[in-house]
GROMACS .gro file of N, CA and C in nm:
model
  480
    1MET      N    1  -0.669   0.938   3.524
    1MET     CA    2  -0.544   1.011   3.536
    1MET      C    3  -0.430   0.919   3.493
    2ALA      N    4  -0.336   0.975   3.419
    2ALA     CA    5  -0.223   0.896   3.371
    2ALA      C    6  -0.128   0.866   3.485
    3SER      N    7  -0.061   0.753   3.474
    3SER     CA    8   0.037   0.717   3.575
    3SER      C    9   0.160   0.806   3.559
    4ASN      N   10   0.238   0.814   3.664
    4ASN     CA   11   0.361   0.892   3.658
    4ASN      C   12   0.456   0.837   3.553
    5ALA      N   13   0.458   0.704   3.538
    5ALA     CA   14   0.548   0.642   3.440
    5ALA      C   15   0.507   0.681   3.298
    6ARG      N   16   0.379   0.679   3.268
    6ARG     CA   17   0.330   0.715   3.133
    6ARG      C   18   0.356   0.864   3.107
    7PHE      N   19   0.329   0.946   3.208
    7PHE     CA   20   0.356   1.090   3.197
    7PHE      C   21   0.503   1.112   3.164
    8ALA      N   22   0.591   1.046   3.238
    8ALA     CA   23   0.735   1.062   3.218
    8ALA      C   24   0.778   1.012   3.080
    9ALA      N   25   0.720   0.903   3.034
    9ALA     CA   26   0.755   0.849   2.902
    9ALA      C   27   0.715   0.946   2.791
   10ILE      N   28   0.596   1.002   2.801
   10ILE     CA   29   0.551   1.099   2.701
   10ILE      C   30   0.637   1.224   2.705
   11ALA      N   31   0.665   1.273   2.825
   11ALA     CA   32   0.749   1.392   2.840
   11ALA      C   33   0.889   1.369   2.784
   12ALA      N   34   0.944   1.251   2.810
   12ALA     CA   35   1.079   1.220   2.760
   12ALA      C   36   1.080   1.213   2.608
   13LEU      N   37   0.977   1.152   2.550
   13LEU     CA   38   0.972   1.144   2.404
   13LEU      C   39   0.958   1.283   2.343
   14ALA      N   40   0.870   1.364   2.396
   14ALA     CA   41   0.849   1.498   2.341
   14ALA      C   42   0.967   1.590   2.371
   15GLY      N   43   1.044   1.560   2.475
   15GLY     CA   44   1.151   1.647   2.518
   15GLY      C   45   1.282   1.633   2.445
   16ASP      N   46   1.300   1.526   2.369
   16ASP     CA   47   1.422   1.510   2.292
   16ASP      C   48   1.425   1.615   2.181
   17PRO      N   49   1.537   1.686   2.162
   17PRO     CA   50   1.540   1.794   2.063
   17PRO      C   51   1.500   1.750   1.920
   18ALA      N   52   1.548   1.635   1.875
   18ALA     CA   53   1.513   1.590   1.740
   18ALA      C   54   1.364   1.559   1.730
   19ARG      N   55   1.312   1.487   1.830
   19ARG     CA   56   1.169   1.454   1.828
   19ARG      C   57   1.085   1.580   1.845
   20ALA      N   58   1.130   1.674   1.928
   20ALA     CA   59   1.057   1.800   1.945
   20ALA      C   60   1.049   1.874   1.811
   21GLY      N   61   1.157   1.873   1.737
   21GLY     CA   62   1.157   1.936   1.605
   21GLY      C   63   1.058   1.871   1.511
   22MET      N   64   1.052   1.738   1.514
   22MET     CA   65   0.957   1.666   1.428
   22MET      C   66   0.813   1.696   1.469
   23LEU      N   67   0.787   1.693   1.599
   23LEU     CA   68   0.652   1.724   1.649
   23LEU      C   69   0.612   1.866   1.612
   24HIS      N   70   0.705   1.958   1.626
   24HIS     CA   71   0.677   2.097   1.592
   24HIS      C   72   0.643   2.110   1.443
   25ALA      N   73   0.713   2.037   1.359
   25ALA     CA   74   0.687   2.042   1.214
   25ALA      C   75   0.548   1.991   1.179
   26LEU      N   76   0.493   1.905   1.263
   26LEU     CA   77   0.360   1.848   1.237
   26LEU      C   78   0.247   1.933   1.295
   27MET      N   79   0.282   2.042   1.364
   27MET     CA   80   0.181   2.124   1.431
   27MET      C   81   0.085   2.192   1.334
   28ASP      N   82   0.123   2.207   1.207
   28ASP     CA   83   0.034   2.276   1.113
   28ASP      C   84  -0.073   2.184   1.054
   29GLY      N   85  -0.075   2.058   1.100
   29GLY     CA   86  -0.179   1.966   1.056
   29GLY      C   87  -0.142   1.880   0.937
   30ARG      N   88  -0.030   1.909   0.875
   30ARG     CA   89   0.012   1.827   0.761
   30ARG      C   90   0.065   1.693   0.808
   31ALA      N   91   0.062   1.597   0.717
   31ALA     CA   92   0.126   1.468   0.740
   31ALA      C   93   0.254   1.468   0.658
   32LEU      N   94   0.365   1.427   0.719
   32LEU     CA   95   0.495   1.429   0.652
   32LEU      C   96   0.559   1.291   0.654
   33THR      N   97   0.648   1.267   0.559
   33THR     CA   98   0.720   1.141   0.552
   33THR      C   99   0.835   1.142   0.652
   34ALA      N  100   0.889   1.024   0.676
   34ALA     CA  101   1.004   1.013   0.766
   34ALA      C  102   1.123   1.092   0.712
   35SER      N  103   1.143   1.091   0.581
   35SER     CA  104   1.253   1.166   0.521
   35SER      C  105   1.237   1.315   0.544
   36GLU      N  106   1.115   1.366   0.527
   36GLU     CA  107   1.090   1.508   0.550
   36GLU      C  108   1.113   1.544   0.696
   37LEU      N  109   1.068   1.459   0.785
   37LEU     CA  110   1.085   1.485   0.928
   37LEU      C  111   1.232   1.472   0.970
   38ALA      N  112   1.305   1.380   0.908
   38ALA     CA  113   1.448   1.368   0.936
   38ALA      C  114   1.519   1.496   0.896
   39HIS      N  115   1.484   1.550   0.780
   39HIS     CA  116   1.545   1.675   0.733
   39HIS      C  117   1.517   1.789   0.830
   40VAL      N  118   1.392   1.800   0.875
   40VAL     CA  119   1.354   1.906   0.971
   40VAL      C  120   1.435   1.893   1.099
   41ALA      N  121   1.452   1.770   1.147
   41ALA     CA  122   1.520   1.747   1.274
   41ALA      C  123   1.673   1.748   1.261
   42GLY      N  124   1.721   1.743   1.137
   42GLY     CA  125   1.865   1.742   1.116
   42GLY      C  126   1.931   1.611   1.156
   43ILE      N  127   1.859   1.501   1.134
   43ILE     CA  128   1.911   1.368   1.170
   43ILE      C  129   1.900   1.275   1.049
   44ALA      N  130   1.966   1.161   1.058
   44ALA     CA  131   1.962   1.063   0.951
   44ALA      C  132   1.823   1.000   0.942
   45PRO      N  133   1.781   0.960   0.822
   45PRO     CA  134   1.649   0.897   0.807
   45PRO      C  135   1.630   0.773   0.894
   46GLN      N  136   1.736   0.694   0.913
   46GLN     CA  137   1.725   0.576   0.998
   46GLN      C  138   1.698   0.615   1.143
   47THR      N  139   1.764   0.720   1.188
   47THR     CA  140   1.742   0.769   1.324
   47THR      C  141   1.600   0.821   1.338
   48ALA      N  142   1.554   0.893   1.237
   48ALA     CA  143   1.417   0.946   1.239
   48ALA      C  144   1.316   0.833   1.246
   49SER      N  145   1.338   0.727   1.172
   49SER     CA  146   1.246   0.613   1.174
   49SER      C  147   1.232   0.554   1.313
   50GLY      N  148   1.343   0.544   1.385
   50GLY     CA  149   1.339   0.495   1.523
   50GLY      C  150   1.260   0.587   1.614
   51HIS      N  151   1.284   0.717   1.601
   51HIS     CA  152   1.210   0.814   1.681
   51HIS      C  153   1.060   0.808   1.649
   52LEU      N  154   1.028   0.802   1.520
   52LEU     CA  155   0.887   0.799   1.478
   52LEU      C  156   0.817   0.673   1.527
   53SER      N  157   0.886   0.561   1.526
   53SER     CA  158   0.828   0.436   1.577
   53SER      C  159   0.794   0.448   1.725
   54ARG      N  160   0.885   0.506   1.801
   54ARG     CA  161   0.860   0.522   1.946
   54ARG      C  162   0.744   0.616   1.972
   55MET      N  163   0.736   0.727   1.897
   55MET     CA  164   0.627   0.823   1.918
   55MET      C  165   0.493   0.766   1.873
   56THR      N  166   0.496   0.680   1.770
   56THR     CA  167   0.373   0.616   1.724
   56THR      C  168   0.327   0.511   1.826
   57ALA      N  169   0.422   0.435   1.879
   57ALA     CA  170   0.387   0.329   1.975
   57ALA      C  171   0.323   0.385   2.101
   58ILE      N  172   0.366   0.501   2.145
   58ILE     CA  173   0.310   0.558   2.270
   58ILE      C  174   0.181   0.635   2.242
   59GLY      N  175   0.154   0.668   2.114
   59GLY     CA  176   0.029   0.734   2.079
   59GLY      C  177   0.039   0.882   2.047
   60LEU      N  178   0.160   0.934   2.032
   60LEU     CA  179   0.173   1.075   1.996
   60LEU      C  180   0.147   1.097   1.847
   61LEU      N  181   0.179   0.997   1.765
   61LEU     CA  182   0.164   1.007   1.620
   61LEU      C  183   0.078   0.894   1.566
   62THR      N  184   0.023   0.916   1.448
   62THR     CA  185  -0.042   0.811   1.371
   62THR      C  186   0.027   0.805   1.236
   63VAL      N  187   0.012   0.693   1.168
   63VAL     CA  188   0.074   0.673   1.038
   63VAL      C  189  -0.036   0.644   0.936
   64GLU      N  190  -0.027   0.712   0.824
   64GLU     CA  191  -0.119   0.689   0.713
   64GLU      C  192  -0.037   0.636   0.596
   65LYS      N  193  -0.081   0.527   0.538
   65LYS     CA  194  -0.010   0.469   0.424
   65LYS      C  195  -0.081   0.508   0.296
   66GLN      N  196  -0.003   0.559   0.200
   66GLN     CA  197  -0.054   0.591   0.068
   66GLN      C  198   0.044   0.533  -0.031
   67GLY      N  199   0.004   0.423  -0.091
   67GLY     CA  200   0.095   0.353  -0.182
   67GLY      C  201   0.214   0.303  -0.104
   68ARG      N  202   0.332   0.335  -0.153
   68ARG     CA  203   0.453   0.291  -0.083
   68ARG      C  204   0.501   0.392   0.020
   69HIS      N  205   0.430   0.504   0.032
   69HIS     CA  206   0.470   0.609   0.126
   69HIS      C  207   0.393   0.597   0.258
   70ARG      N  208   0.462   0.636   0.366
   70ARG     CA  209   0.400   0.640   0.500
   70ARG      C  210   0.410   0.784   0.549
   71TYR      N  211   0.294   0.838   0.585
   71TYR     CA  212   0.287   0.976   0.630
   71TYR      C  213   0.255   0.979   0.779
   72HIS      N  214   0.329   1.060   0.852
   72HIS     CA  215   0.313   1.072   0.996
   72HIS      C  216   0.241   1.202   1.028
   73ARG      N  217   0.151   1.197   1.127
   73ARG     CA  218   0.081   1.318   1.173
   73ARG      C  219   0.055   1.305   1.322
   74LEU      N  220   0.024   1.418   1.386
   74LEU     CA  221  -0.011   1.414   1.528
   74LEU      C  222  -0.135   1.328   1.545
   75ALA      N  223  -0.137   1.245   1.648
   75ALA     CA  224  -0.245   1.148   1.666
   75ALA      C  225  -0.377   1.213   1.704
   76THR      N  226  -0.374   1.315   1.788
   76THR     CA  227  -0.498   1.375   1.836
   76THR      C  228  -0.479   1.525   1.855
   77SER      N  229  -0.589   1.593   1.870
   77SER     CA  230  -0.581   1.736   1.901
   77SER      C  231  -0.522   1.755   2.041
   78GLY      N  232  -0.537   1.655   2.126
   78GLY     CA  233  -0.478   1.662   2.260
   78GLY      C  234  -0.327   1.670   2.254
   79VAL      N  235  -0.266   1.600   2.159
   79VAL     CA  236  -0.120   1.608   2.142
   79VAL      C  237  -0.082   1.750   2.100
   80ALA      N  238  -0.159   1.807   2.008
   80ALA     CA  239  -0.132   1.945   1.963
   80ALA      C  240  -0.147   2.042   2.080
   81HIS      N  241  -0.249   2.023   2.163
   81HIS     CA  242  -0.269   2.111   2.279
   81HIS      C  243  -0.153   2.098   2.376
   82MET      N  244  -0.104   1.976   2.397
   82MET     CA  245   0.009   1.955   2.486
   82MET      C  246   0.131   2.031   2.434
   83LEU      N  247   0.157   2.020   2.303
   83LEU     CA  248   0.272   2.087   2.245
   83LEU      C  249   0.257   2.239   2.254
   84GLU      N  250   0.136   2.290   2.227
   84GLU     CA  251   0.112   2.433   2.240
   84GLU      C  252   0.136   2.481   2.383
   85SER      N  253   0.093   2.401   2.479
   85SER     CA  254   0.113   2.437   2.620
   85SER      C  255   0.261   2.440   2.656
   86ILE      N  256   0.334   2.342   2.608
   86ILE     CA  257   0.479   2.340   2.635
   86ILE      C  258   0.546   2.461   2.571
   87MET      N  259   0.505   2.493   2.447
   87MET     CA  260   0.563   2.610   2.379
   87MET      C  261   0.530   2.739   2.453
   88GLN      N  262   0.410   2.748   2.508
   88GLN     CA  263   0.371   2.867   2.584
   88GLN      C  264   0.458   2.882   2.709
   89VAL      N  265   0.475   2.772   2.783
   89VAL     CA  266   0.558   2.776   2.904
   89VAL      C  267   0.702   2.810   2.866
   90ALA      N  268   0.754   2.748   2.761
   90ALA     CA  269   0.891   2.775   2.718
   90ALA      C  270   0.907   2.922   2.680
   91SER      N  271   0.806   2.978   2.616
   91SER     CA  272   0.810   3.119   2.577
   91SER      C  273   0.809   3.210   2.699
   92GLU      N  274   0.725   3.176   2.797
   92GLU     CA  275   0.716   3.258   2.919
   92GLU      C  276   0.844   3.251   3.001
   93LEU      N  277   0.913   3.140   2.997
   93LEU     CA  278   1.035   3.123   3.077
   93LEU      C  279   1.161   3.164   3.004
   94ALA      N  280   1.148   3.196   2.874
   94ALA     CA  281   1.266   3.234   2.796
   94ALA      C  282   1.318   3.369   2.843
   95PRO      N  283   1.449   3.386   2.843
   95PRO     CA  284   1.504   3.516   2.882
   95PRO      C  285   1.459   3.624   2.784
   96ALA      N  286   1.445   3.745   2.834
   96ALA     CA  287   1.403   3.857   2.750
   96ALA      C  288   1.506   3.878   2.640
   97ARG      N  289   1.457   3.904   2.520
   97ARG     CA  290   1.546   3.932   2.409
   97ARG      C  291   1.477   4.031   2.317
   98LYS      N  292   1.552   4.080   2.223
   98LYS     CA  293   1.498   4.176   2.129
   98LYS      C  294   1.381   4.113   2.054
   99ARG      N  295   1.271   4.184   2.050
   99ARG     CA  296   1.150   4.133   1.986
   99ARG      C  297   1.168   4.128   1.835
  100LEU      N  298   1.132   4.017   1.775
  100LEU     CA  299   1.138   4.000   1.631
  100LEU      C  300   1.017   4.067   1.569
  101VAL      N  301   1.041   4.155   1.475
  101VAL     CA  302   0.933   4.221   1.404
  101VAL      C  303   0.924   4.159   1.266
  102VAL      N  304   0.807   4.104   1.236
  102VAL     CA  305   0.787   4.044   1.104
  102VAL      C  306   0.696   4.135   1.024
  103GLY      N  307   0.703   4.122   0.895
  103GLY     CA  308   0.620   4.204   0.810
  103GLY      C  309   0.687   4.336   0.781
  104PRO      N  310   0.614   4.423   0.718
  104PRO     CA  311   0.672   4.553   0.680
  104PRO      C  312   0.713   4.636   0.801
  105ARG      N  313   0.820   4.713   0.786
  105ARG     CA  314   0.864   4.802   0.894
  105ARG      C  315   0.776   4.927   0.900
  106ASP      N  316   0.723   4.966   0.788
  106ASP     CA  317   0.637   5.084   0.781
  106ASP      C  318   0.505   5.056   0.852
  107ALA      N  319   0.472   5.139   0.952
  107ALA     CA  320   0.350   5.119   1.031
  107ALA      C  321   0.225   5.121   0.944
  108ALA      N  322   0.223   5.204   0.841
  108ALA     CA  323   0.105   5.211   0.754
  108ALA      C  324   0.086   5.080   0.678
  109LEU      N  325   0.194   5.018   0.638
  109LEU     CA  326   0.183   4.890   0.567
  109LEU      C  327   0.142   4.778   0.661
  110ARG      N  328   0.182   4.786   0.788
  110ARG     CA  329   0.137   4.685   0.883
  110ARG      C  330  -0.012   4.702   0.909
  111LYS      N  331  -0.061   4.825   0.902
  111LYS     CA  332  -0.202   4.854   0.927
  111LYS      C  333  -0.290   4.800   0.814
  112ALA      N  334  -0.257   4.830   0.691
  112ALA     CA  335  -0.340   4.787   0.578
  112ALA      C  336  -0.255   4.776   0.452
  113ARG      N  337  -0.270   4.667   0.384
  113ARG     CA  338  -0.200   4.646   0.257
  113ARG      C  339  -0.271   4.536   0.181
  114THR      N  340  -0.229   4.510   0.062
  114THR     CA  341  -0.280   4.395  -0.011
  114THR      C  342  -0.167   4.296  -0.028
  115CYS      N  343  -0.203   4.171  -0.035
  115CYS     CA  344  -0.108   4.063  -0.056
  115CYS      C  345  -0.166   3.978  -0.168
  116TYR      N  346  -0.102   3.982  -0.284
  116TYR     CA  347  -0.154   3.918  -0.404
  116TYR      C  348  -0.295   3.972  -0.431
  117ASP      N  349  -0.400   3.893  -0.406
  117ASP     CA  350  -0.534   3.938  -0.442
  117ASP      C  351  -0.626   3.957  -0.321
  118HIS      N  352  -0.569   3.977  -0.202
  118HIS     CA  353  -0.655   3.995  -0.085
  118HIS      C  354  -0.603   4.105   0.007
  119LEU      N  355  -0.695   4.155   0.089
  119LEU     CA  356  -0.663   4.256   0.188
  119LEU      C  357  -0.583   4.191   0.300
  120ALA      N  358  -0.479   4.258   0.345
  120ALA     CA  359  -0.392   4.201   0.448
  120ALA      C  360  -0.365   4.305   0.556
  121GLY      N  361  -0.277   4.269   0.646
  121GLY     CA  362  -0.243   4.360   0.755
  121GLY      C  363  -0.348   4.357   0.864
  122GLN      N  364  -0.332   4.449   0.959
  122GLN     CA  365  -0.423   4.453   1.074
  122GLN      C  366  -0.566   4.480   1.031
  123LEU      N  367  -0.584   4.564   0.929
  123LEU     CA  368  -0.719   4.594   0.880
  123LEU      C  369  -0.783   4.469   0.820
  124GLY      N  370  -0.708   4.394   0.743
  124GLY     CA  371  -0.761   4.271   0.684
  124GLY      C  372  -0.804   4.171   0.790
  125VAL      N  373  -0.722   4.158   0.893
  125VAL     CA  374  -0.756   4.066   1.003
  125VAL      C  375  -0.880   4.115   1.078
  126ALA      N  376  -0.887   4.245   1.105
  126ALA     CA  377  -1.003   4.301   1.176
  126ALA      C  378  -1.131   4.284   1.095
  127LEU      N  379  -1.122   4.305   0.965
  127LEU     CA  380  -1.240   4.288   0.878
  127LEU      C  381  -1.285   4.142   0.878
  128ALA      N  382  -1.192   4.050   0.865
  128ALA     CA  383  -1.227   3.908   0.867
  128ALA      C  384  -1.288   3.869   1.001
  129ASP      N  385  -1.232   3.917   1.110
  129ASP     CA  386  -1.286   3.887   1.243
  129ASP      C  387  -1.429   3.941   1.257
  130ALA      N  388  -1.453   4.063   1.205
  130ALA     CA  389  -1.587   4.122   1.215
  130ALA      C  390  -1.688   4.044   1.132
  131LEU      N  391  -1.649   4.001   1.013
  131LEU     CA  392  -1.740   3.922   0.928
  131LEU      C  393  -1.774   3.789   0.993
  132VAL      N  394  -1.675   3.726   1.055
  132VAL     CA  395  -1.700   3.599   1.124
  132VAL      C  396  -1.789   3.621   1.246
  133ALA      N  397  -1.759   3.725   1.324
  133ALA     CA  398  -1.838   3.753   1.445
  133ALA      C  399  -1.984   3.782   1.411
  134ALA      N  400  -2.008   3.845   1.297
  134ALA     CA  401  -2.145   3.877   1.257
  134ALA      C  402  -2.214   3.761   1.186
  135GLY      N  403  -2.140   3.652   1.165
  135GLY     CA  404  -2.198   3.535   1.098
  135GLY      C  405  -2.202   3.547   0.947
  136HIS      N  406  -2.131   3.644   0.890
  136HIS     CA  407  -2.132   3.665   0.745
  136HIS      C  408  -2.028   3.578   0.673
  137ALA      N  409  -1.935   3.522   0.748
  137ALA     CA  410  -1.830   3.438   0.688
  137ALA      C  411  -1.791   3.332   0.790
  138GLU      N  412  -1.740   3.222   0.737
  138GLU     CA  413  -1.685   3.114   0.820
  138GLU      C  414  -1.545   3.085   0.769
  139LEU      N  415  -1.450   3.082   0.860
  139LEU     CA  416  -1.311   3.058   0.823
  139LEU      C  417  -1.263   2.927   0.881
  140ALA      N  418  -1.179   2.858   0.806
  140ALA     CA  419  -1.114   2.735   0.852
  140ALA      C  420  -0.966   2.747   0.816
  141GLY      N  421  -0.887   2.652   0.859
  141GLY     CA  422  -0.743   2.656   0.832
  141GLY      C  423  -0.709   2.654   0.685
  142ASP      N  424  -0.795   2.598   0.602
  142ASP     CA  425  -0.765   2.586   0.459
  142ASP      C  426  -0.849   2.678   0.371
  143GLY      N  427  -0.926   2.769   0.428
  143GLY     CA  428  -1.004   2.861   0.346
  143GLY      C  429  -1.124   2.912   0.422
  144GLY      N  430  -1.217   2.968   0.349
  144GLY     CA  431  -1.337   3.021   0.412
  144GLY      C  432  -1.451   3.031   0.313
  145ILE      N  433  -1.570   3.062   0.364
  145ILE     CA  434  -1.687   3.078   0.278
  145ILE      C  435  -1.766   3.199   0.326
  146VAL      N  436  -1.841   3.256   0.234
  146VAL     CA  437  -1.937   3.360   0.268
  146VAL      C  438  -2.068   3.288   0.297
  147THR      N  439  -2.127   3.314   0.413
  147THR     CA  440  -2.251   3.247   0.453
  147THR      C  441  -2.370   3.311   0.381
  148ASP      N  442  -2.487   3.249   0.397
  148ASP     CA  443  -2.609   3.305   0.338
  148ASP      C  444  -2.635   3.445   0.391
  149THR      N  445  -2.614   3.465   0.521
  149THR     CA  446  -2.635   3.599   0.577
  149THR      C  447  -2.531   3.696   0.523
  150GLY      N  448  -2.414   3.648   0.492
  150GLY     CA  449  -2.312   3.732   0.431
  150GLY      C  450  -2.350   3.775   0.291
  151VAL      N  451  -2.410   3.685   0.215
  151VAL     CA  452  -2.456   3.718   0.081
  151VAL      C  453  -2.567   3.823   0.089
  152GLU      N  454  -2.660   3.804   0.184
  152GLU     CA  455  -2.768   3.902   0.203
  152GLU      C  456  -2.711   4.036   0.248
  153PHE      N  457  -2.609   4.034   0.330
  153PHE     CA  458  -2.546   4.155   0.382
  153PHE      C  459  -2.486   4.239   0.269
  154SER      N  460  -2.424   4.171   0.175
  154SER     CA  461  -2.361   4.242   0.063
  154SER      C  462  -2.383   4.163  -0.065
  155PRO      N  463  -2.484   4.199  -0.143
  155PRO     CA  464  -2.512   4.127  -0.269
  155PRO      C  465  -2.392   4.126  -0.363
  156GLU      N  466  -2.302   4.223  -0.352
  156GLU     CA  467  -2.185   4.225  -0.439
  156GLU      C  468  -2.095   4.103  -0.416
  157LEU      N  469  -2.099   4.050  -0.295
  157LEU     CA  470  -2.016   3.932  -0.264
  157LEU      C  471  -2.062   3.811  -0.342
  158GLU      N  472  -2.189   3.806  -0.380
  158GLU     CA  473  -2.243   3.691  -0.451
  158GLU      C  474  -2.173   3.671  -0.584
  159SER      N  475  -2.133   3.777  -0.647
  159SER     CA  476  -2.069   3.767  -0.779
  159SER      C  477  -1.922   3.730  -0.771
  160MET      N  478  -1.868   3.725  -0.651
  160MET     CA  479  -1.725   3.696  -0.635
  160MET      C  480  -1.698   3.548  -0.649
   0.00000   0.00000   0.00000
């Protein structure tokens, strides 16, 4: 179990608005430079460097060097889970407000549509979920594949 002091230090680092903005920007798994994170947080690059150094020292972030560039990313999935939990609590405690509706206003378009070259909308999501549940496809954050059982399920998919 972490000490109260370590807990407080991590909470204080994650709780600063500029650092929270930087951590939130890294939630999608990408690694970003200090300049990119400074822009997201709306602070000077020198200020961002100080924040990033503190978050790296305590273990919230890791740094990857590529040539002369340094890329920052969340150190562990545990850090991402912590941030997700904080966002969930913040959402639950937020005052009620008008719900933001994204996507098409037309209910039929929200139900089923195409986006560039793929099926989208609620129908597209339901179809993808069903294919994954049946073991016919595997999805990851950066793409997906049709499994062997998926090819057997629909030979037409093999030609795709």
